[in-house]
Coordinates of C-alpha atoms in Angstrom, one line a residue:
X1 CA 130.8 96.5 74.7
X2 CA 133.5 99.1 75.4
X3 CA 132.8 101.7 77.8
X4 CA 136.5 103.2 77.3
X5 CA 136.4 107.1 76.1
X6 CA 135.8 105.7 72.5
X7 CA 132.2 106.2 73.7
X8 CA 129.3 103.8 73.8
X9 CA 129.1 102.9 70.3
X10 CA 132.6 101.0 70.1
X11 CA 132.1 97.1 69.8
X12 CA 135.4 95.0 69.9
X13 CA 135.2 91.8 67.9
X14 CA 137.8 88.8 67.0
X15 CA 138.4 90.7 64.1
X16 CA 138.9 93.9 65.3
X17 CA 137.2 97.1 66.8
X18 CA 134.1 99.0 65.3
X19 CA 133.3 102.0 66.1
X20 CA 129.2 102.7 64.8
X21 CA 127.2 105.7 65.7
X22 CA 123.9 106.5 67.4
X23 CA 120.8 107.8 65.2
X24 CA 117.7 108.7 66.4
X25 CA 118.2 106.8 69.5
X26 CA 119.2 103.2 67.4
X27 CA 122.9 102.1 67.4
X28 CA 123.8 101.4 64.1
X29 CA 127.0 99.8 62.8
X30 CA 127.4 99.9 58.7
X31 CA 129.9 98.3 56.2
X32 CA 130.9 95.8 58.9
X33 CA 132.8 93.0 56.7
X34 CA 131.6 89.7 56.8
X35 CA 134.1 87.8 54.5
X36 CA 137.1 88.6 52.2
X37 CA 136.6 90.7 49.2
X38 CA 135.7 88.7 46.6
X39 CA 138.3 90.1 44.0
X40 CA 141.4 88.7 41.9
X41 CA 141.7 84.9 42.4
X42 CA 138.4 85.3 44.7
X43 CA 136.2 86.1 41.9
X44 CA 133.9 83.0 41.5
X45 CA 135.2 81.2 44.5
X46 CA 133.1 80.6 47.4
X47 CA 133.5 83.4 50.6
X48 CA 136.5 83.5 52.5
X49 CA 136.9 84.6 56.0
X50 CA 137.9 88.3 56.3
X51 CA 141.4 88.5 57.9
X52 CA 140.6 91.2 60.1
X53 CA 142.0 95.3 60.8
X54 CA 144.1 97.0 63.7
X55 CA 143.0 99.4 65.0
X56 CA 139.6 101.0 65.3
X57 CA 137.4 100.4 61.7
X58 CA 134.9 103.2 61.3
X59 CA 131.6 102.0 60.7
X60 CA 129.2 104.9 60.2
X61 CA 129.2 105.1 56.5
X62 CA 127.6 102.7 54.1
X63 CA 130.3 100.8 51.9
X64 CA 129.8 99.7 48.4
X65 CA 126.9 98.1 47.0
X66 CA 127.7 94.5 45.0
X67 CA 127.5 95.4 41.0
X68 CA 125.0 95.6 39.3
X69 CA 123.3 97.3 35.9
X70 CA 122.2 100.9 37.0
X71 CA 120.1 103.5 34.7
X72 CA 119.9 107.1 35.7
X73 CA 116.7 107.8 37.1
X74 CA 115.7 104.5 38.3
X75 CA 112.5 102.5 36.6
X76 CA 108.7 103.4 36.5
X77 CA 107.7 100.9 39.3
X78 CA 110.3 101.1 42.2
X79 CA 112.5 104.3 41.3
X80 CA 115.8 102.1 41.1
X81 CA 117.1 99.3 43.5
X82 CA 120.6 100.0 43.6
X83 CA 122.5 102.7 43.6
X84 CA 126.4 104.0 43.2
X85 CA 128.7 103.4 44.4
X86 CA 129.3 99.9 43.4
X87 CA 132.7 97.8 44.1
X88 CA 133.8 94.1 43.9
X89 CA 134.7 94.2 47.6
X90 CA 131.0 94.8 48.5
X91 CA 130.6 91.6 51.0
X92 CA 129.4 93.6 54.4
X93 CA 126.6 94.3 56.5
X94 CA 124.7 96.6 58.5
X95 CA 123.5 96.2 62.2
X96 CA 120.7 98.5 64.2
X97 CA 120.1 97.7 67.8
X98 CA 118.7 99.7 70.4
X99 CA 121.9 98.9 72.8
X100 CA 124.9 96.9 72.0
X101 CA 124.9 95.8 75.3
X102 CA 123.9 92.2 77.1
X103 CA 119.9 92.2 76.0
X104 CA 120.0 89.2 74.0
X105 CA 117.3 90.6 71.9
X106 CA 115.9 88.2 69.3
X107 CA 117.8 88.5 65.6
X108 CA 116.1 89.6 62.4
X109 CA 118.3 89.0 59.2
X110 CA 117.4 90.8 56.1
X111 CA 118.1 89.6 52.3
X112 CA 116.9 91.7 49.9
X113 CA 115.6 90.8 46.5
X114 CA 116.4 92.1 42.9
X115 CA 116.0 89.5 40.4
X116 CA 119.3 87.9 41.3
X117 CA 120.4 91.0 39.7
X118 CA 120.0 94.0 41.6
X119 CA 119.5 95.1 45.0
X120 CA 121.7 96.0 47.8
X121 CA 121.5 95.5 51.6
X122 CA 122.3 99.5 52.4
X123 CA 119.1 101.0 50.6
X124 CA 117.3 102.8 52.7
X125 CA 114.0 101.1 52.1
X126 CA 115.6 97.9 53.9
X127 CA 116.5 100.3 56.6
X128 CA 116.7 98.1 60.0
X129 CA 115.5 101.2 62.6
X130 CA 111.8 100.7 62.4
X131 CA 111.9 96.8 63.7
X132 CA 115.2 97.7 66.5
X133 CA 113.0 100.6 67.5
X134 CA 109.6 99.0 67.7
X135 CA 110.1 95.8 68.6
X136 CA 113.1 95.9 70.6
X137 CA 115.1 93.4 68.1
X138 CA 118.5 93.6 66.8
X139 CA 118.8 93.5 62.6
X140 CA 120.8 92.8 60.1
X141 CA 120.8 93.9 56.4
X142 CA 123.4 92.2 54.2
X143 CA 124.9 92.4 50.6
X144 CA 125.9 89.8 48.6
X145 CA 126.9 89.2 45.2
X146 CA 124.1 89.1 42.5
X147 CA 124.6 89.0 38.7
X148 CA 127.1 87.7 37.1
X149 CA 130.0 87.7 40.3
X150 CA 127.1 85.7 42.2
X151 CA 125.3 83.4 39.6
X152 CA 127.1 82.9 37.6
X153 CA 127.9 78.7 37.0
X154 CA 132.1 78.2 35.5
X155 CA 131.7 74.8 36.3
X156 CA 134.4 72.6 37.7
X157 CA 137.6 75.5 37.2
X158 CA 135.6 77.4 39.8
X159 CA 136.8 75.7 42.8
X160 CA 139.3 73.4 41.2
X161 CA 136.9 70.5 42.4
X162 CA 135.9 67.8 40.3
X163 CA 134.1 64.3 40.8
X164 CA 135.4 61.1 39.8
X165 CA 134.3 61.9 35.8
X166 CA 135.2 65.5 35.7
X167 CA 132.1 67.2 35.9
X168 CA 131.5 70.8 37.5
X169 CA 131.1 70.6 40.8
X170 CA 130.6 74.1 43.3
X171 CA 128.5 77.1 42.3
X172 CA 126.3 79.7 44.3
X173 CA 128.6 81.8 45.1
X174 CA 125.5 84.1 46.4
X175 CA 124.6 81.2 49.0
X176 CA 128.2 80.9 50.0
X177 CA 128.2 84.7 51.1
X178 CA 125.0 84.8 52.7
X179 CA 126.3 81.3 54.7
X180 CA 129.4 83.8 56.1
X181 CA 127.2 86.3 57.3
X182 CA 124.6 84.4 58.9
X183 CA 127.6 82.3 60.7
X184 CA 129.3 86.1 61.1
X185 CA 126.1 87.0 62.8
X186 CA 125.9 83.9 65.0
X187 CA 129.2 83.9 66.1
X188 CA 129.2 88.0 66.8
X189 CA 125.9 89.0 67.4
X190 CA 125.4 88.6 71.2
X191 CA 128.0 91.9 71.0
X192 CA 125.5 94.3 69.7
X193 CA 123.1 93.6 72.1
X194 CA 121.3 90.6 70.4
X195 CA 120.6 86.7 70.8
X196 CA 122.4 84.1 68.4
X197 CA 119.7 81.5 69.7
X198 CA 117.2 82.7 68.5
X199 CA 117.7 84.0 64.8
X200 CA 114.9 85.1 62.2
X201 CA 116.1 85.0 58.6
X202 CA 113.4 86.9 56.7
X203 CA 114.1 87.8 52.5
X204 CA 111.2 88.7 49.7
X205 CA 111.5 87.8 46.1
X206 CA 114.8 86.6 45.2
X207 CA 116.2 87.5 49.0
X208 CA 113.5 84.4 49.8
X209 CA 114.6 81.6 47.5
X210 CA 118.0 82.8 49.2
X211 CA 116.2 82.3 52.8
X212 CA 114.9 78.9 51.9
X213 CA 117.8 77.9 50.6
X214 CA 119.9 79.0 53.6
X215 CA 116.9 76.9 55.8
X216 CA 118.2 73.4 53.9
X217 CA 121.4 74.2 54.5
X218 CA 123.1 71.3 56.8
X219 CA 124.8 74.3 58.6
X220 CA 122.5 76.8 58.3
X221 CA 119.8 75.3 59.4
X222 CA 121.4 74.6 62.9
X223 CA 121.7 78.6 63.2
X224 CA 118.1 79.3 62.0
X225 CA 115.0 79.0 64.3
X226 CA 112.3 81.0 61.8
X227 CA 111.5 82.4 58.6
X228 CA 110.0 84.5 56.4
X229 CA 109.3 84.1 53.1
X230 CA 107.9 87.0 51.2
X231 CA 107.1 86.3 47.5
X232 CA 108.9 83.5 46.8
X233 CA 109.5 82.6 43.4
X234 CA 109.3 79.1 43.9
X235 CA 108.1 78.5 40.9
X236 CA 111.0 79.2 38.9
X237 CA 113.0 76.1 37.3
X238 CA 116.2 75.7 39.1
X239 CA 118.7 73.9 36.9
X240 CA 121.3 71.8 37.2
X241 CA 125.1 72.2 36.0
X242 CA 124.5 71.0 32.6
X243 CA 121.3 73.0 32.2
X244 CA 123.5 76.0 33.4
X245 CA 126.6 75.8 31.7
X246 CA 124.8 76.4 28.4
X247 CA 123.8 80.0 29.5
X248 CA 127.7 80.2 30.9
X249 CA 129.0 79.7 27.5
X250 CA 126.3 82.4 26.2
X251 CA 128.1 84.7 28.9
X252 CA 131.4 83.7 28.0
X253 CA 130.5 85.1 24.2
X254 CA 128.9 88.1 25.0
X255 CA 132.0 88.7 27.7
X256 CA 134.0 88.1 24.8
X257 CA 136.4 85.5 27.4
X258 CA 137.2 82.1 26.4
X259 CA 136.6 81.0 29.9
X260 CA 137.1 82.1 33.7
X261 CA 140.6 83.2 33.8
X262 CA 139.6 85.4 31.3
X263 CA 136.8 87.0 33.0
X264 CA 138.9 87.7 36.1
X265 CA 140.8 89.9 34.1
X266 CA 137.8 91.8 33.0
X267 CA 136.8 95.3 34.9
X268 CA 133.8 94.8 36.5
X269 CA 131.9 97.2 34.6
X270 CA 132.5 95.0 31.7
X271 CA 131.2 91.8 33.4
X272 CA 127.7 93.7 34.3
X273 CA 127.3 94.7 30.4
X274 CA 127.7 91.5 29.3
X275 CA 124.8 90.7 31.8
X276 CA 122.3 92.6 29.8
X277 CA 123.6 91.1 27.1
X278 CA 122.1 87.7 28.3
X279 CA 118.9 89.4 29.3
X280 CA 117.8 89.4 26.0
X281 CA 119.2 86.1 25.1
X282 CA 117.6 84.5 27.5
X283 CA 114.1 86.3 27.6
X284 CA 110.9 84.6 26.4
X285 CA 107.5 85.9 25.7
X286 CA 105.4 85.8 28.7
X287 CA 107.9 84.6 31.2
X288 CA 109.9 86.8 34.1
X289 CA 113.4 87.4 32.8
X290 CA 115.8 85.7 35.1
X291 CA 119.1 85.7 33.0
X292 CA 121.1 84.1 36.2
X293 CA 119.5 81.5 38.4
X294 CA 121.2 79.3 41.4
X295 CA 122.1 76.2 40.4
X296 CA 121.5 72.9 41.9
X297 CA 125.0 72.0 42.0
X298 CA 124.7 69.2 44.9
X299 CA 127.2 71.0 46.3
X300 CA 126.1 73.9 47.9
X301 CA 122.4 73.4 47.0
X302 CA 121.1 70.0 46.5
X303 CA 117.5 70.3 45.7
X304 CA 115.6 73.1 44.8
X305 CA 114.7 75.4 47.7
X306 CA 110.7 75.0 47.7
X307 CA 111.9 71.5 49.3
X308 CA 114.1 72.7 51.3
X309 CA 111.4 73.5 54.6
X310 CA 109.5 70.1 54.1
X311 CA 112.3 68.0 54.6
X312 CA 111.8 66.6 58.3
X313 CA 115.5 68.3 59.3
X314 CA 113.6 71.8 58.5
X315 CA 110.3 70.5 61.1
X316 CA 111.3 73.0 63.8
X317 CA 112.1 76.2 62.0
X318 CA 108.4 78.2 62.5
X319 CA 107.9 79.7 58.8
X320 CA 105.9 82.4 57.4
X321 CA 105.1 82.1 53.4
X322 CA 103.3 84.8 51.5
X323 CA 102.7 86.4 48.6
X324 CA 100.7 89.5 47.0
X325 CA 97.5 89.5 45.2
X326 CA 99.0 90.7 41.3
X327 CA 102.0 90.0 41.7
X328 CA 103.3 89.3 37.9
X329 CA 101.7 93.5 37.2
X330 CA 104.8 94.7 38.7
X331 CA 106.7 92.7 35.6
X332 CA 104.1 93.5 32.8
X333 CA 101.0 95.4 33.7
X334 CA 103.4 98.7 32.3
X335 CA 105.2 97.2 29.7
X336 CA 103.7 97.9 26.4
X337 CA 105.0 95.0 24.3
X338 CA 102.1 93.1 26.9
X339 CA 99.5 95.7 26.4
X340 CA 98.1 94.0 22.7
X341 CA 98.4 90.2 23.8
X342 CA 95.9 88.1 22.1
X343 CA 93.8 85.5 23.5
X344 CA 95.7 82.9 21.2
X345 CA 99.4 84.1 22.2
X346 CA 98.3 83.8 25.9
X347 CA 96.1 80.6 25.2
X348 CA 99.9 79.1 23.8
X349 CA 101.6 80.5 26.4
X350 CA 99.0 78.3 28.9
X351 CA 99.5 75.5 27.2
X352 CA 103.6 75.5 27.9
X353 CA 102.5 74.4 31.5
X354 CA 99.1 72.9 31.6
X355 CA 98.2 69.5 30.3
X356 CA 94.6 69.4 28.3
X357 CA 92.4 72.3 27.2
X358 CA 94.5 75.2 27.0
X359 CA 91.4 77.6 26.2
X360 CA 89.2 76.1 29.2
X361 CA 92.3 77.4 31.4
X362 CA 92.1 80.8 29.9
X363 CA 88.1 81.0 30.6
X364 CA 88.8 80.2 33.7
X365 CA 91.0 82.8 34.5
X366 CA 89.1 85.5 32.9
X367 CA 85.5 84.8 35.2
X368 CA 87.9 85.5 37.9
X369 CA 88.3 89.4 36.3
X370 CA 85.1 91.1 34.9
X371 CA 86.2 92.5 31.5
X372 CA 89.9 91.0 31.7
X373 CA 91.5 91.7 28.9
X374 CA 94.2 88.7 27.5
X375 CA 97.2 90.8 29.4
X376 CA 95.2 90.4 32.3
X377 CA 94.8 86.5 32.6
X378 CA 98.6 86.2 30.9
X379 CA 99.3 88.0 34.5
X380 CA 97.7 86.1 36.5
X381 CA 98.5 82.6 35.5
X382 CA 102.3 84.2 35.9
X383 CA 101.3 85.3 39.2
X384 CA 100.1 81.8 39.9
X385 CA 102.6 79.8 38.5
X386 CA 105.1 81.3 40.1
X387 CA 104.3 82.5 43.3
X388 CA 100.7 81.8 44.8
X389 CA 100.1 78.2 43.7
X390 CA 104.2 77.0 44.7
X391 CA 103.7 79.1 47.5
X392 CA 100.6 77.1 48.8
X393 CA 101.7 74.3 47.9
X394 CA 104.7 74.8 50.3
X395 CA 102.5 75.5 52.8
X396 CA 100.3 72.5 52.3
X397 CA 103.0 70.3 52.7
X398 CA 104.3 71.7 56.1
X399 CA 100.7 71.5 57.2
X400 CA 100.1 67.9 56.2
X401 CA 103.4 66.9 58.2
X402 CA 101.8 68.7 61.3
X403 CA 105.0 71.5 60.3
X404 CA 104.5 75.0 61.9
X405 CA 103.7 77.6 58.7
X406 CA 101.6 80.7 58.5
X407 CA 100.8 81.9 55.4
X408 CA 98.7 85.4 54.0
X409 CA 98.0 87.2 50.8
X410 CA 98.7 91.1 50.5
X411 CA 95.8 92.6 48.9
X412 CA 95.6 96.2 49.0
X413 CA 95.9 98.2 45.4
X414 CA 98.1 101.1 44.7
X415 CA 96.8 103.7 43.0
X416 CA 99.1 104.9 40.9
X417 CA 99.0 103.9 36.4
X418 CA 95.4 104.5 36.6
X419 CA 95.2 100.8 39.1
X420 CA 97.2 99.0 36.7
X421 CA 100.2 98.2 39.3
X422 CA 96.9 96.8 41.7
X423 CA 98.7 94.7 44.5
X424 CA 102.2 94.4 42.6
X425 CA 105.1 92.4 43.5
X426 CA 107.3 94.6 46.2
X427 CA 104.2 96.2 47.4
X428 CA 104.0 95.0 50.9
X429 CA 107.4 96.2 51.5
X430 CA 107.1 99.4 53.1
X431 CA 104.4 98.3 54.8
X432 CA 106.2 95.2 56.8
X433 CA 108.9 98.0 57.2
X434 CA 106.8 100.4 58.4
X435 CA 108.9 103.0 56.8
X436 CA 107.0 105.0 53.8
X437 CA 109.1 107.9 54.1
X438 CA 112.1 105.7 53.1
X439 CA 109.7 105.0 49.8
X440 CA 109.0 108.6 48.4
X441 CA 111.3 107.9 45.0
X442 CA 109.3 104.9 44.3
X443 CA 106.2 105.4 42.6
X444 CA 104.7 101.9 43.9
X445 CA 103.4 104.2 46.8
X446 CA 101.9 106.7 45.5
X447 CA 98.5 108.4 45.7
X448 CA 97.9 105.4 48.7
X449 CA 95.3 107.0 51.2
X450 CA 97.3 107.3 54.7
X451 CA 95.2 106.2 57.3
X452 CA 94.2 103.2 55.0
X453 CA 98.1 102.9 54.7
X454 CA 99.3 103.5 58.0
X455 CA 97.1 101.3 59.7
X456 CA 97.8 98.3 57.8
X457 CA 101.3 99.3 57.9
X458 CA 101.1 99.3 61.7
X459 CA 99.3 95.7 61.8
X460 CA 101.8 94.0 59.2
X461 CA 105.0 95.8 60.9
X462 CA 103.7 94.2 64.3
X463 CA 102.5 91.0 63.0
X464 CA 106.1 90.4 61.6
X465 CA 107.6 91.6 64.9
X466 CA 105.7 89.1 67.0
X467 CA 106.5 86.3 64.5
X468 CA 110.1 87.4 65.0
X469 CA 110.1 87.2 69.1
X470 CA 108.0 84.4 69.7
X471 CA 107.3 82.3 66.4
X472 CA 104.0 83.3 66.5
X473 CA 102.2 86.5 64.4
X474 CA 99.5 87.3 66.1
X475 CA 99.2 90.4 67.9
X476 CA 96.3 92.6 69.3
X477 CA 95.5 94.5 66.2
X478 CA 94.6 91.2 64.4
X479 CA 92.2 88.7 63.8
X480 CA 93.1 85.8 65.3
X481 CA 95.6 84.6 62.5
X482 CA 95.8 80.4 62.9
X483 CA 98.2 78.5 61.6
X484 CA 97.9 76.9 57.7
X485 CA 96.3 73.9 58.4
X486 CA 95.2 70.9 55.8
X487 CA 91.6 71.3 56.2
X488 CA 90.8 75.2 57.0
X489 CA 94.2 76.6 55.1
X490 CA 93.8 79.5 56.9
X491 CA 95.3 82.6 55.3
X492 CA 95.6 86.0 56.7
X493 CA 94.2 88.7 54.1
X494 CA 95.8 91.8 54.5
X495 CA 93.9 94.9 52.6
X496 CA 92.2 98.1 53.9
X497 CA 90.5 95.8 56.5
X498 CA 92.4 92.5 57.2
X499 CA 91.0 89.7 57.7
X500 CA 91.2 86.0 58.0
X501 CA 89.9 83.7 55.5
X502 CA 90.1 80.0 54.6
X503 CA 91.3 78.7 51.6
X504 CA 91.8 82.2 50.3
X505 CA 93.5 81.0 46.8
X506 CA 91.3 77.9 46.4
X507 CA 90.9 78.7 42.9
X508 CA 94.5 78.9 42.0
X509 CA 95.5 75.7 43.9
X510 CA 92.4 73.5 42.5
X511 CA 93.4 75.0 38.7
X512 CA 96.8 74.2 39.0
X513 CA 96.0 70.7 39.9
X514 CA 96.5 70.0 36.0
X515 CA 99.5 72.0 34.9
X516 CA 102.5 70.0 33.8
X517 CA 104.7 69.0 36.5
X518 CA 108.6 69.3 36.0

């Protein structure tokens, strides 16, 4: 820390000086760079140490947010998720701490979700103020590269690697980036006031896949002591090169480039509208579009990342899994081409995953819902698939190897479409924030009583600061949340009164006991 006439909120670095600002009492330090801009040659190549600046770099404003497809007015459910200005050189991050001093405050890392396509570490909603403030913690937000510059698979010309038969070899370039800042904030972080031992990488959605995969991580994982893991979708297929480079070449056409070279010529404007291209080529009826997907290259990923935390490497790292009650509404409880889905489109659509009686699956689901209507139990076997039932799964496994995991369920409806949102994926963000006025373009919040919403805010905000410090989420305001175990599976309910129940998606995980495994 410099306490030179620069004033208190100069930090100097290997790399160079920063100079952040103070708001609202929090010392905050935006568009620090993490690794080289990823442009020209970079493009498609895995992140590369940032060579550093003379002089004093100005941190106060937020830089760039990674590209990404962006429609005027945001979308009915969260208001948008990124937001201009967008640039290639977008690798940075942002840093709150209550005093970049000598504290040694325990680390929260934030990856945000989007699809793999959107999303950007500088939105307000992902804000770091409200944990530095309340629970004396130092936090990171990060952006990385999602799309097309971070999913995308070229194959072998990406690295100019190749194994002994040719075959493409390095890909994630998203994983690559989120590696240099988590080793950025090991190596730096004890400057801002916080503790490299003792690191919490937290993510929801896509951000978690990415926070899973970071945990199996031979490197990572020595620089990771918990996690959270908020709505996973770890029940999406994750393929492998060959799998992959059949969407490349779609990309390739609808890029109109004959191969990578090509593409690095391209504006990057260009590259995100041939990314909505492959949105529809790669959207099926009843599934969650995911145009770009990481890749199990056995590179930088070598197994898919729901196994990443039950390999006996990951035993130590304390984990924290959850999910929310609907969570496949936000994707189609609004979306009209759902609305008039019959019993025997959804009744196929079961039978792409479950072996046996397709119907009996479908009756099942619907005595879970009075008057469910077929869009109803489509959502929920969604929901299931590929969230709750990987995600207890996960949990099952750490708890039969005697692994530490917590798990919970969000619960608590919004209002707004009449109910139809209910408790939609993304809905227990603000409250693990604790930051609702952050929220008021989205209308996912709206019409949610405040008391009702301010008290669960406060108990979720609190549990997820006491996980962070100690590895532990209990706090005062709960129940007595216990650990997942193999007989009680203990899950922590969190609604307009939360409460602590066993084997809270027992219906899910005994149904799901006959779908087709991979």
């Amino acid at each position: 820390m410099d306490h030179s006439p620069d004033g208190p909120s100069v930090v100097d670095l290997e790399s160079g000086r920063l100079r952040g600002a103070v708001e609202e009492g929090i010392t905050v330090f935006r568009a620090v760079p993490y690794a080289a801009p990823p442009v020209g040659a970079l493009r498609w190549r895995p992140a590369q140490p940032h060579p550093g600046w003379s002089g004093v770099r100005d941190a106060t404003t937020d830089g760039p947010s990674t590209p990404q497809m962006y429609t005027e007015g945001g979308d009915p459910v969260l208001g948008g998720h990124g937001f201009p200005p967008f640039d290639d050189d977008c690798l940075t991050l942002n840093i709150w701490t209550p005093a970049a001093d000598e504290g040694r405050r325990p680390v929260l890392l934030w990856i945000h979700g989007g699809g793999f396509v959107s999303g950007s570490g500088s939105l307000p909603i992902y804000s770091g103020d409200t944990f530095a403030r309340d629970g004396d913690l130092v936090v990171v937000s990060i952006n990385y590269r999602v799309g097309p510059l971070g999913y995308l698979y070229p194959g072998a010309e990406c690295d100019g690697s190749q194994d002994g038969e040719g075959q493409a070899r390095a890909g994630n370039f998203w994983l690559t980036d989120q590696l240099a800042a988590l080793r950025w904030v090991h190596e730096n972080i004890a400057r801002f006031g916080g503790d490299p031992d003792t690191i919490t990488v937290a993510g929801q959605s896509g951000g978690a896949i990415s926070t899973a995969a970071l945990a199996g991580h031979p490197e990572a994982r020595r620089m990771v002591q918990r996690v959270i893991l908020q709505s996973p979708p770890l029940g999406l297929h994750i393929p492998d090169p060959a799998e992959y480079l059949e969407r490349t070449a779609a990309y390739l056409r609808f890029a109109g480039a004959k191969d990578t070279d090509e593409l690095r010529e391209l504006p990057w404007p260009r590259l995100i509208e041939a990314a909505g291209a492959l949105f529809g080529h790669t959207t099926r009826w009843g599934y969650w579009p995911t145009p770009f997907l990481p890749v199990r290259d056995g590179v930088t990923l070598h197994e898919h990342p729901a196994r990443t935390l039950l390999d006996e490497a990951a035993a130590d790292i304390d984990v924290m899994i959850g999910w929310t009650r609907e969570e496949a509404n936000f994707g189609f409880a609004l979306d009209e081409r759902y609305a008039a889905a019959t019993r025997e489109q959804v009744v196929a659509r079961i039978a792409d995953v479950f072996e046996g009686d397709a119907g009996q699956v479908y009756d099942a689901y619907a005595r879970t819902r009075p008057g469910a209507r077929s869009v109803d139990v489509l959502m929920d076997l969604i929901t299931d698939e590929l969230f709750r039932v990987p995600g207890v799964e996960l949990a099952e496994g750490r708890a039969a190897a005697g692994h530490p995991v917590w798990a919970y369920q969000f619960d608590l409806p919004t209002p707004v479409y009449d109910g139809r949102l209910a408790a939609a994926h993304c809905l227990e963000l603000p409250f693990v924030f604790h930051n609702f006025d952050k929220w008021s373009h989205a209308p996912l919040v709206r019409g949610i009583d405040p008391a009702v919403r301010d008290g669960l805010a406060d108990a979720m905000h609190r549990a997820w600061i006491a996980f962070v410090r100690t590895g532990d989420p209990n706090h005062g305001g709960l129940p007595t949340w216990r650990r997942y175990g193999a007989e009680s599976r203990t899950t922590m309910r969190f609604d307009s009164v939360v409460t602590s129940v066993d084997d809270l998606a027992g219906h899910s995980r005994t149904l799901h006991e006959a779908r087709t495994r991979p």
